[in-house]
Each structure stands twice: as structure tokens, then as C-alpha cells.
Amino acid sequence: MATQTTAIEHMSTENNITTLNQYLENQTDTNGLARLHALRSTVTLGNLIPPTVSFESRGLALVVGNASSLSSFSQSIADDIRDRIVLLCNEAGATLSNPAEGMTLFFSSDVKIDGFLGSFLVTLTRNGALQNLAQIAFGREYFDLIVDLTEKGIHAAQLPPLGYHAVGRGLVTAADASEVVIETVGTFDKPKFFRLDNERCAHVSRGLEGCTRCIDTCPADALSSIEQTITINPYLCQGMGSCATACPTEAISYALPDPENTQHFVFDLIQRYRQQGGEVPAILFYAEADEDTLVAAMSSLPNNTIPVRLEELASVGLDTWLNALVYGASQVILAMAPNLHAKTRHVLEQELLVASSFLSDLNIERDRIALKALDTFSSLTQYSNALMTHPEKLTGTKREKLCQALDLLSAQSAQTLTASLVPQNAPYGRVNVKTDECTLCMGCVAVCPTDALLAIGSHPGMTFREQDCVQCGLCETSCPESVITLEPRYNWDTETRQQRETLYEEEAAKCTSCGKPFAPVSMVNMLIEKLQNHSHFEGDAIKRLSMCEDCRVRDIVAETMISNPEKQMKV
């Protein structure tokens, strides 16, 4: 089910929409009025009731830290909730000088915390045994909430789970954590931010590991490989979007909204802005949580800058940024908050490296796509021209739209490009095969997740389509002869990039018994060479390697009958 939402509603939450409206309405020049019209009149589709996950909390909380921090924090806890608070001192041999009354106190320097709001498993070592602290304190399996006062944090995730308040790491203040402990009682719902399609995933195939981009980039540690399958824990996921942006195959895609809706939304914004006389629009992407800070920073930017709210800044990537330039944006600005998690920032910076490489190849200024801190907008280079204005929305998969955008930008460029290098780990390139050593075993074809490699079918051989290759490395890993290598690059020739080329083919060996084609000649020759001295292939037995399967079986049965008359009688 879906509901229509105007662009200003899409940009703002109910609590701060007035502030943003006020700023926009105060800009009365031509560009400011065109922007206001575009934002008010552009409509997008959003989920009325998105899929959610639910958390249950009774407010049972663990506060962990050293003696000094526990003594101080315990004084801020209201008397009427102290019976549901447990203190855990992780400082060996310490004593609390001034603890608040009514709370249970434990000591342990060996503590492990896993879980999420309503289901935190806290284990510690006491008297040499591993024990469940919630069972000891409350007679139940889990704590609902954690207040972590330790400087480095017991939970290692850059973005701790919901219900985990990392005061010692500076992610939340002690006062806010104390207030949240009081209020977090009841049932709480959170959207499911992503769609996962393991059929498209390039992580594992036939037991071999390939791409791990999504796991490496999640600041909440919500992704893992379980039984060789990428799994997202919906209770840990907080929708940062870095996994979807890093995923080259769209096995993971952002769902609130999906990038295609965002791209169409940007197209409509630019169209309506221009229809009202607005000139040279720039697109500013920002995260919803940064909106209050953005309003103050907007004064550093001209009124041709159109802000577009995202759930999270990394929920869209290179394909969306390039689409905006193709649709007529003079530049794309990514508004970065100072508290952006390191993994999320790394994903954006990696995408920017690739974007800069493409733009540089096209002789386009690299900072047409720029990641800027909110307090540095005044130093932003601004452009008075758009690169182009494509009159139609791009369609297709994430990769197809990215390639379409690059083709359009390339057509506008004076550069004559064939193929160019890309930054390390960029998911673009080709597969090269040493054909004189390849036996066409088809192991590479079997593991390819995108069908970039396919068998010819009518005879031994394989084909390759470069636009589909994400450089996951599965083909290289699977090759028993080690004759496959990856070549990271971007092929600017649309025709050769999209066409399916024959990497290697040969005639099929014909069965020496019945004449039926059954295997690549090179494979048969390789097997004969390697097995000719094996005890199982002495004498005429080696000839079976030149037979098809049916004839090989018949030959083995016939030999058995001759050498074993008892079996012949039974037959």
C-alpha cells in the first residue's frame, strides 16, 4: 500500500518541517521561488505501512563501567526505577565510594554483551564459570537495555544496537541515557530497511568465497555469513544504507525508499524547477537526522541548491549521483555530519574515488560530486553550468542506469575513450583467460553470480559480457588450472562492453567407440597425460578416457564379465 507525499514532506519530519519551510519561503529570488515550487509540487510514492520488526522492553537495564563512573551515574537514576537497574563494575578490585541505594551491584572484568533492545545477553566469568547475569539478577534470560560507561565500549560495533547506550564512547550523553532508561518500556517497532535477494549475491558459490563488500561496510555489524549465505539481522540493522550502496549486484537494495524512486524524484524536482524559471540546479543530498544543522548551513549555498532528504546519506550511491548530473544538476553535494560512522564514511569515500576517476577520464571537474562537511559549505566550488539535460528518466537495473549515465556523459565529452583504470576494489572490469592452458572445465561458469560468464552450449567454450562482471573473483578462485585473471577497468565502448564475446572455444573430442562428441579435446588430453601412469589406467584402460560416459561404462562392464565368470553367469 502506498501514499502520496510531497517533496517537502519527503524532506522533513513533522517536528522540523516548519523551520525548513520558513527558510525556503524567505528566499524570494527567481531560483528560490522555483525551488520552493518544485519541492511543493513534486510527488513521490512511499510505503504507508512498511514491513517492521518489533521489540519488547520491560525496562530492565544494566549499567556497566568503572567504579567512579558507576557511582556518578547511579545518583542520576530516579528512586522509583532503581529496582530494575543492575550495576556492573568491570574494574578489578574496585569499590564504589558513593553508590545510590536500591540497585544490585556485581563485579567482573570479563564481560560479553550481545543482542538488541529487549534481548541483551550479558555473560560474565565468576569463580571460573561463565554465567548469565540477567538470570542471576532477575531470573530471566535477557536485559532490555544497556548503559555502557566504559571508554572503549564492550560492544564493538561502530553503531551499537538499539537499546545500547554507549555513554563512555560519547555516542550519547549520560543525561540522555538516564532519561531513555525511564522511558523505554513497552513495544517498539522499527522498519525493515532492506530487501535481500540471495539469488543475485556474489558472496559464495559452490563453497568458494567471493564478494564481502556488504559485511565489511556495515557499522552495526548486522550482516554476517551463515552457512555460506549473507544474512541480515533485522533487529541489529539500523538502515545506514552502506551495504546497499556497496553491493554491486543489487542483492541488497534499500527500501525506504528504493534508489529508483529517489532517482525519479530527483528528475521530477529538476524538471519542475526549470519549468518555473530556475537556473542551473544543484542537488544536495543529506540525512534526515542532520536536517536541523542543514538549515543553518544552507545560508552558505546559493538558492539554486535543491535539498533532498535521505533516510541515511549512504542509502544512495554512484548511480544516483551520476543520474542527477545527467538530468541537469550542475553538481551533487553530499552533506556529511561530523558523527558519520567510519565504515559508512569509507563507503562514500570509495564511491567518490570511483566517481572522481570517471569524471576525470571524461575531463569533467572531479568535485562536480563532492562530500562536504556541513560546516564547510562556504568553501564549496560552485558551477554555473550543467553538463547536460537528459529529457527522460533512465530505467533498468542499478548497473544498467549507471552505465547509461556514463554513456550519456561520455557522448557530451570531447574525449575519445576506450578503456580506463578504476580504483582498487571497484566492481568493473573483465576476465582474461590463458587459453593455451584452459581445459574448459567450466568451473568458472558454474560459480559466476551475474552470468557474465556463460557456456556456449553447442560445443565446448565460454562467452563473457563485460558489463555484467563485478570482479568478485569467484571465477579466478574456482579455476583448477589458475589460468583466469581479473582486469579491473571500465570499458567506455558501449558496444563491446555490452556484447557477449567468445573467450575460448574448441572442438569437442569424439568418442573413440561411438563417435559422439563428449568433452573438450584439451581436457581429454590433460587427463590422459596426468593419469597414464596411474594403476587404474594400465594397459587398455587408458583408452576409456577417450570414450563418452555410456561407452566407458559398457567397456568396464564387458571387462568385468570376461574376468569374472561367476558374475557373467548371474547376468
XYZ file of C-alpha atoms in Angstrom:
571
model
C 0.000 0.000 0.000
C 1.357 3.457 -0.854
C 0.600 7.077 -0.115
C 1.466 10.245 -1.984
C 3.986 12.518 -0.291
C 5.051 15.971 -1.435
C 8.744 16.749 -1.751
C 8.813 18.965 1.344
C 7.196 16.194 3.360
C 9.693 13.800 1.830
C 12.471 16.083 3.062
C 11.279 16.707 6.589
C 9.819 15.201 9.683
C 6.700 16.723 11.188
C 8.644 18.239 14.076
C 11.005 20.366 11.968
C 9.140 20.948 8.721
C 8.155 24.479 9.826
C 11.791 25.519 10.246
C 12.697 24.252 6.800
C 9.625 25.790 5.216
C 10.387 29.083 6.832
C 13.877 29.153 5.383
C 12.705 28.172 1.907
C 9.813 30.625 1.890
C 12.124 33.501 2.803
C 14.108 33.060 -0.430
C 12.164 35.161 -2.926
C 14.518 35.460 -5.890
C 13.730 33.525 -9.088
C 15.752 30.459 -8.139
C 14.413 30.443 -4.594
C 10.790 30.595 -5.772
C 11.405 27.933 -8.440
C 12.944 25.690 -5.813
C 10.030 26.196 -3.454
C 7.560 25.355 -6.223
C 9.493 22.222 -7.207
C 9.646 20.970 -3.631
C 5.949 21.624 -3.003
C 4.669 20.159 -6.230
C 6.852 17.097 -6.672
C 5.226 13.882 -5.501
C 6.848 10.592 -4.687
C 5.460 7.261 -3.530
C 6.258 5.874 -0.110
C 5.127 2.889 1.881
C 2.095 3.670 4.023
C 2.737 0.637 6.235
C 6.322 -0.581 5.691
C 7.387 -4.006 6.996
C 8.562 -3.714 10.590
C 10.240 -5.653 13.377
C 9.057 -5.327 16.983
C 10.992 -5.004 20.231
C 9.634 -5.711 23.723
C 11.166 -3.969 26.738
C 10.336 -4.172 30.445
C 12.983 -1.565 31.199
C 15.380 -3.987 32.917
C 18.734 -2.264 32.487
C 22.396 -2.990 33.041
C 24.788 -0.116 33.692
C 28.419 -1.146 33.217
C 31.559 0.876 33.873
C 34.362 1.562 36.327
C 33.722 2.396 39.960
C 33.876 6.164 39.550
C 31.518 6.325 36.552
C 29.026 3.951 38.186
C 28.954 5.983 41.397
C 28.255 9.163 39.452
C 25.653 7.700 37.064
C 23.759 5.828 39.769
C 22.973 9.115 41.501
C 21.033 10.280 38.405
C 18.669 7.292 38.408
C 15.215 8.001 39.815
C 14.272 6.181 43.013
C 11.190 4.519 41.524
C 13.136 2.605 38.820
C 16.186 1.535 40.809
C 14.741 -1.920 41.383
C 15.074 -2.639 37.644
C 18.655 -1.378 37.331
C 21.752 -3.540 37.820
C 25.237 -2.067 38.212
C 28.264 -3.970 36.906
C 31.745 -2.749 37.806
C 34.368 -4.026 35.366
C 37.265 -2.600 37.375
C 39.102 -5.358 39.209
C 39.468 -4.849 42.959
C 37.485 -1.584 42.988
C 34.872 -0.349 45.432
C 32.116 2.164 44.791
C 32.596 5.184 47.017
C 29.094 6.589 46.835
C 26.626 4.243 45.076
C 22.944 5.046 45.038
C 20.795 2.825 47.184
C 18.363 0.214 45.875
C 20.421 -1.179 42.993
C 22.175 -4.521 42.775
C 25.931 -4.365 42.228
C 28.167 -7.008 40.615
C 31.877 -7.097 39.823
C 33.527 -8.719 36.803
C 36.249 -7.636 34.398
C 35.388 -10.400 31.903
C 32.100 -9.315 30.328
C 30.483 -10.056 26.964
C 27.328 -8.363 25.644
C 25.337 -9.446 22.581
C 21.825 -8.739 21.369
C 19.490 -5.793 20.949
C 16.695 -3.883 22.657
C 14.738 -6.294 24.844
C 17.158 -9.194 24.278
C 20.648 -8.367 25.535
C 22.541 -11.463 26.619
C 25.164 -10.496 29.212
C 27.643 -13.180 30.234
C 30.472 -12.844 32.695
C 33.026 -15.066 34.320
C 32.622 -15.595 38.060
C 34.604 -18.122 40.059
C 35.916 -19.575 36.823
C 32.455 -20.262 35.392
C 30.520 -18.498 32.613
C 27.244 -17.101 33.975
C 24.191 -15.274 32.640
C 23.938 -12.035 34.621
C 20.243 -11.433 33.862
C 19.380 -14.837 35.279
C 21.294 -14.084 38.449
C 19.805 -10.604 38.868
C 16.225 -11.011 37.604
C 15.660 -14.696 36.912
C 15.258 -14.124 33.155
C 17.451 -14.611 30.120
C 17.956 -11.068 28.917
C 18.420 -7.437 29.872
C 16.288 -4.976 27.926
C 18.694 -2.039 27.975
C 22.403 -1.393 28.336
C 24.137 1.784 29.509
C 27.844 1.368 28.740
C 30.041 3.870 30.583
C 33.330 2.267 29.524
C 35.634 4.405 27.410
C 36.185 1.918 24.577
C 32.824 0.179 24.848
C 32.190 -3.506 25.466
C 30.122 -3.922 22.297
C 32.455 -3.464 19.328
C 30.025 -2.228 16.650
C 30.599 1.332 15.419
C 26.835 1.732 15.557
C 25.651 -0.122 18.690
C 22.271 -1.902 18.684
C 19.058 -0.145 19.579
C 18.789 -0.065 23.359
C 22.576 0.057 23.807
C 23.660 3.500 25.005
C 27.413 3.968 24.652
C 27.934 6.890 27.013
C 31.648 6.240 27.514
C 32.294 6.403 23.769
C 30.470 9.722 23.531
C 27.654 8.433 21.325
C 25.037 9.611 23.839
C 25.149 11.763 26.954
C 24.721 10.335 30.442
C 21.659 12.539 30.957
C 20.002 11.251 27.775
C 20.805 7.649 28.660
C 19.287 8.092 32.115
C 16.111 9.509 30.584
C 15.858 6.756 27.976
C 16.113 4.061 30.648
C 12.998 5.551 32.264
C 11.023 5.797 29.018
C 11.938 2.601 27.165
C 9.209 0.325 28.451
C 6.672 -1.309 26.121
C 6.572 -2.429 22.491
C 8.567 -0.573 19.844
C 8.519 -1.027 16.058
C 11.299 -0.341 13.569
C 11.101 -0.518 9.761
C 12.887 -3.183 7.784
C 15.132 -1.024 5.679
C 16.338 -3.520 3.097
C 15.408 -6.147 0.571
C 17.727 -9.142 0.253
C 17.862 -11.418 -2.804
C 20.469 -14.121 -2.247
C 19.976 -15.405 -5.806
C 21.874 -12.333 -7.018
C 24.543 -12.462 -4.342
C 28.235 -12.797 -5.294
C 29.348 -13.791 -1.789
C 29.682 -17.576 -2.075
C 29.236 -20.132 -4.813
C 29.900 -23.868 -4.506
C 31.781 -23.347 -1.255
C 34.078 -20.617 -2.612
C 34.059 -17.122 -1.107
C 33.854 -14.080 -3.329
C 32.415 -10.649 -2.508
C 32.230 -9.468 1.134
C 31.550 -5.782 0.495
C 28.271 -5.646 2.438
C 29.684 -7.361 5.534
C 32.757 -5.124 5.516
C 30.755 -1.901 5.335
C 28.001 -2.348 7.953
C 28.662 -0.130 11.006
C 26.012 -2.011 13.011
C 27.550 -5.463 12.353
C 24.091 -6.582 11.239
C 25.370 -8.642 8.302
C 27.075 -11.995 8.540
C 27.693 -15.120 6.508
C 25.704 -18.013 7.946
C 26.075 -21.373 6.211
C 27.702 -19.534 3.302
C 24.718 -17.213 2.836
C 24.561 -13.482 3.519
C 22.115 -12.846 6.348
C 20.841 -9.521 7.688
C 19.734 -9.405 11.310
C 16.727 -7.042 11.135
C 16.992 -6.291 14.866
C 20.566 -5.026 14.508
C 20.098 -3.253 11.162
C 19.566 0.480 11.524
C 19.298 1.376 7.866
C 22.585 3.187 7.274
C 22.484 2.065 3.638
C 26.202 1.449 3.170
C 25.675 -2.251 2.342
C 23.184 -1.483 -0.437
C 25.469 1.144 -1.937
C 28.470 -1.200 -1.768
C 26.584 -4.183 -3.257
C 27.443 -4.428 -6.982
C 24.684 -6.889 -7.925
C 21.620 -5.394 -6.144
C 21.379 -8.500 -3.979
C 20.833 -5.930 -1.221
C 18.740 -2.873 -2.024
C 17.470 -0.029 0.124
C 13.707 0.002 0.571
C 12.737 3.316 2.270
C 12.551 4.491 -0.457
C 14.352 2.420 -3.031
C 17.026 4.234 -5.081
C 14.920 4.149 -8.253
C 12.186 6.198 -6.585
C 14.826 8.624 -5.322
C 16.284 8.965 -8.829
C 12.853 9.592 -10.364
C 12.168 12.057 -7.567
C 15.351 13.994 -8.419
C 14.415 14.016 -12.108
C 10.973 15.473 -11.319
C 12.466 18.085 -8.969
C 14.869 19.328 -11.639
C 12.148 19.389 -14.300
C 9.743 21.420 -12.161
C 12.494 23.753 -11.005
C 13.414 24.554 -14.613
C 9.764 24.931 -15.634
C 9.448 27.754 -13.102
C 12.455 29.593 -14.499
C 15.056 28.197 -12.112
C 18.593 28.167 -13.458
C 21.416 25.617 -13.120
C 20.103 23.478 -10.247
C 22.447 21.744 -7.820
C 21.298 18.715 -5.820
C 22.130 18.454 -2.124
C 21.664 15.027 -0.520
C 21.509 14.922 3.273
C 20.469 12.552 6.045
C 17.216 13.185 7.866
C 18.953 13.291 11.254
C 21.107 16.218 10.081
C 18.247 18.461 8.999
C 18.410 20.932 11.884
C 22.097 21.560 11.236
C 21.471 21.751 7.496
C 19.044 24.669 7.806
C 21.805 26.841 9.280
C 24.353 25.670 6.693
C 22.048 26.368 3.736
C 22.762 30.077 4.015
C 26.240 29.365 2.615
C 24.751 27.965 -0.587
C 23.005 29.760 -3.463
C 19.270 29.334 -3.947
C 19.723 27.044 -6.938
C 20.652 24.309 -4.414
C 17.779 21.849 -4.001
C 17.979 19.795 -0.783
C 16.852 16.167 -0.951
C 16.375 14.292 2.310
C 17.503 10.681 2.579
C 16.920 8.286 5.443
C 20.711 7.970 5.535
C 23.365 9.612 3.391
C 24.841 6.309 2.167
C 21.486 4.882 1.073
C 22.223 6.060 -2.480
C 25.493 5.897 -4.346
C 27.269 6.436 -7.619
C 24.386 5.525 -9.932
C 22.072 8.074 -8.267
C 24.735 10.791 -8.207
C 25.544 10.343 -11.906
C 21.856 10.272 -12.816
C 21.426 13.666 -11.146
C 24.228 15.119 -13.298
C 22.663 13.618 -16.437
C 19.249 15.067 -15.540
C 20.706 18.571 -15.409
C 22.224 19.135 -11.978
C 25.344 21.285 -12.137
C 26.772 19.330 -9.229
C 25.874 16.855 -6.491
C 26.677 17.740 -2.887
C 26.702 15.124 -0.130
C 26.192 16.778 3.258
C 28.323 14.962 5.816
C 27.693 15.219 9.552
C 30.719 15.101 11.890
C 29.456 11.954 13.631
C 29.206 9.854 10.461
C 30.390 6.326 11.270
C 33.805 5.368 9.930
C 32.533 2.396 7.864
C 29.756 4.473 6.313
C 32.146 7.278 5.514
C 34.564 4.778 3.972
C 31.840 3.510 1.623
C 31.038 7.055 0.496
C 34.709 7.856 0.009
C 35.217 4.681 -2.043
C 32.236 5.589 -4.229
C 33.664 9.094 -4.596
C 37.027 7.696 -5.693
C 35.295 5.825 -8.480
C 33.173 8.867 -9.358
C 36.289 11.070 -9.474
C 38.026 8.542 -11.710
C 35.117 8.503 -14.173
C 34.741 12.283 -14.196
C 38.473 12.797 -14.642
C 38.516 10.398 -17.597
C 35.719 12.461 -19.139
C 37.630 15.702 -18.498
C 34.900 16.802 -16.080
C 35.715 18.539 -12.812
C 36.049 15.922 -10.051
C 34.184 17.976 -7.470
C 31.026 18.018 -9.524
C 30.277 15.294 -6.972
C 31.540 16.361 -3.565
C 31.332 15.077 0.014
C 31.334 18.165 2.243
C 31.054 18.607 5.979
C 28.049 20.734 6.934
C 30.253 23.466 8.364
C 32.401 23.755 5.212
C 29.748 24.633 2.633
C 31.220 28.127 2.270
C 34.369 26.622 0.692
C 32.416 24.629 -1.888
C 33.273 25.244 -5.538
C 30.070 26.148 -7.361
C 29.372 25.682 -11.052
C 27.348 27.937 -13.296
C 26.608 25.324 -15.956
C 25.065 21.890 -16.177
C 26.895 19.165 -18.035
C 23.749 18.156 -19.919
C 19.970 17.910 -19.543
C 18.604 14.494 -20.445
C 14.849 14.757 -21.091
C 13.884 11.232 -19.974
C 14.260 9.116 -16.848
C 16.842 6.355 -17.037
C 15.487 2.860 -16.448
C 16.858 -0.592 -15.767
C 18.970 -2.162 -13.051
C 21.337 -0.203 -10.852
C 24.250 -1.167 -13.086
C 22.396 -0.502 -16.328
C 21.429 3.004 -15.219
C 24.971 3.749 -14.123
C 26.333 2.655 -17.498
C 23.639 4.624 -19.326
C 24.603 7.743 -17.369
C 28.292 7.273 -18.174
C 27.478 6.709 -21.854
C 25.484 9.948 -21.952
C 28.211 11.918 -20.197
C 30.808 10.375 -22.485
C 28.806 11.422 -25.552
C 28.908 15.016 -24.269
C 32.641 14.842 -23.659
C 35.279 15.710 -26.213
C 37.344 12.752 -25.004
C 37.774 9.634 -27.126
C 37.913 6.846 -24.583
C 38.333 3.103 -24.948
C 39.071 1.609 -21.526
C 40.488 3.172 -18.381
C 41.730 2.045 -14.999
C 39.435 2.125 -11.985
C 40.288 2.399 -8.268
C 41.104 -0.755 -6.326
C 38.087 -2.956 -5.497
C 35.797 -1.098 -7.909
C 33.307 -3.644 -9.340
C 34.117 -3.062 -13.013
C 36.414 -4.979 -15.322
C 36.944 -8.014 -17.460
C 38.098 -11.625 -17.132
C 41.170 -12.814 -19.006
C 41.917 -16.485 -19.744
C 45.208 -18.136 -20.744
C 43.579 -20.175 -23.463
C 46.601 -22.392 -24.151
C 46.279 -23.821 -20.615
C 42.476 -23.778 -20.198
C 40.728 -27.169 -20.278
C 37.202 -25.713 -20.425
C 36.171 -27.478 -17.236
C 33.507 -24.772 -16.811
C 34.177 -24.325 -13.103
C 34.289 -20.563 -13.638
C 30.949 -20.565 -15.454
C 29.369 -22.605 -12.663
C 30.253 -20.056 -9.952
C 29.674 -16.778 -11.833
C 26.832 -14.980 -9.954
C 25.909 -12.492 -12.690
C 26.124 -14.700 -15.795
C 28.990 -12.573 -17.065
C 30.479 -15.963 -17.947
C 28.297 -18.463 -19.798
C 28.846 -21.721 -21.655
C 28.418 -21.668 -25.423
C 26.257 -24.793 -25.219
C 26.500 -26.191 -28.724
C 30.183 -27.102 -28.276
C 32.900 -26.626 -25.625
C 33.526 -22.965 -24.970
C 32.597 -19.962 -22.864
C 31.488 -16.415 -23.501
C 31.869 -13.212 -21.492
C 29.881 -9.969 -21.185
C 31.949 -7.232 -19.559
C 29.105 -5.011 -18.379
C 27.903 -7.829 -16.101
C 31.255 -8.535 -14.421
C 31.516 -7.282 -10.819
C 35.088 -8.538 -10.227
C 34.004 -10.762 -7.328
C 36.885 -13.147 -8.005
C 34.858 -16.367 -7.805
C 35.902 -17.427 -11.301
C 39.566 -16.845 -10.526
C 39.332 -18.795 -7.266
C 37.481 -21.701 -8.851
C 39.882 -22.289 -11.729
C 41.862 -25.522 -11.121
C 44.485 -24.564 -13.723
C 44.865 -20.981 -12.385
C 44.539 -19.573 -15.892
C 41.990 -16.854 -15.060
C 42.958 -13.327 -14.023
C 40.834 -10.247 -13.351
C 41.479 -6.947 -15.090
C 39.893 -4.007 -13.207
C 38.883 -1.341 -15.708
C 35.938 0.471 -17.246
C 35.203 -0.109 -20.914
C 33.827 3.088 -22.440
C 32.945 1.396 -25.735
C 29.263 0.645 -25.237
C 29.051 -1.955 -27.979
C 31.996 -4.084 -26.854
C 31.069 -3.689 -23.189
C 27.566 -5.000 -23.778
C 28.191 -7.629 -26.415
C 28.921 -11.236 -25.476
C 32.372 -12.235 -26.694
C 33.808 -15.722 -27.000
C 36.681 -16.084 -24.539
C 37.680 -19.570 -25.607
C 36.229 -22.458 -27.596
C 37.412 -25.654 -29.169
C 36.087 -28.707 -30.908
C 34.677 -31.478 -28.783
C 36.600 -34.733 -28.586
C 34.664 -37.562 -30.250
C 34.177 -40.855 -28.502
C 36.585 -43.413 -29.977
C 33.866 -46.040 -29.644
C 30.650 -44.447 -30.883
C 31.866 -41.153 -32.363
C 29.692 -38.943 -30.152
C 31.178 -35.547 -29.100
C 31.532 -35.634 -25.321
C 34.245 -33.321 -23.870
C 36.798 -30.645 -24.811
C 39.857 -32.083 -26.558
C 42.181 -30.230 -24.162
C 40.503 -31.785 -21.136
C 40.772 -35.309 -22.549
C 44.439 -34.763 -23.395
C 45.126 -33.344 -19.934
C 43.517 -36.347 -18.234
C 45.437 -38.819 -20.382
C 48.715 -37.064 -19.614
C 48.088 -36.960 -15.860
C 46.635 -40.459 -15.470
C 48.640 -42.552 -17.927
C 50.867 -43.920 -15.163
C 48.058 -44.479 -12.684
C 47.394 -48.077 -11.657
C 43.693 -47.805 -12.535
C 44.517 -46.938 -16.139
C 47.121 -49.540 -17.004
C 47.042 -51.148 -20.419
C 43.913 -50.603 -22.484
C 42.114 -48.925 -19.571
C 43.678 -45.594 -20.547
C 41.599 -45.701 -23.726
C 38.440 -45.217 -21.668
C 39.402 -41.580 -21.155
C 38.744 -41.095 -24.867
C 35.258 -42.575 -24.607
C 31.944 -40.966 -23.756
C 30.367 -41.925 -20.443
C 27.993 -44.535 -21.883
C 30.708 -46.335 -23.793
C 33.086 -46.152 -20.849
C 30.533 -47.870 -18.621
C 29.853 -50.564 -21.225
C 33.578 -51.187 -21.604
C 34.032 -51.584 -17.829
C 31.056 -53.971 -17.606
C 32.338 -56.058 -20.513
C 35.786 -56.358 -18.975
C 34.250 -57.367 -15.648
C 32.196 -60.105 -17.305
C 35.242 -61.553 -19.026
C 37.437 -61.507 -15.955
C 34.716 -62.772 -13.578
C 32.692 -65.716 -14.999
C 30.580 -66.005 -11.833
C 29.220 -62.520 -12.399
C 28.639 -63.398 -16.059
C 26.554 -66.444 -15.017
C 24.420 -64.284 -12.747
C 23.836 -61.791 -15.525
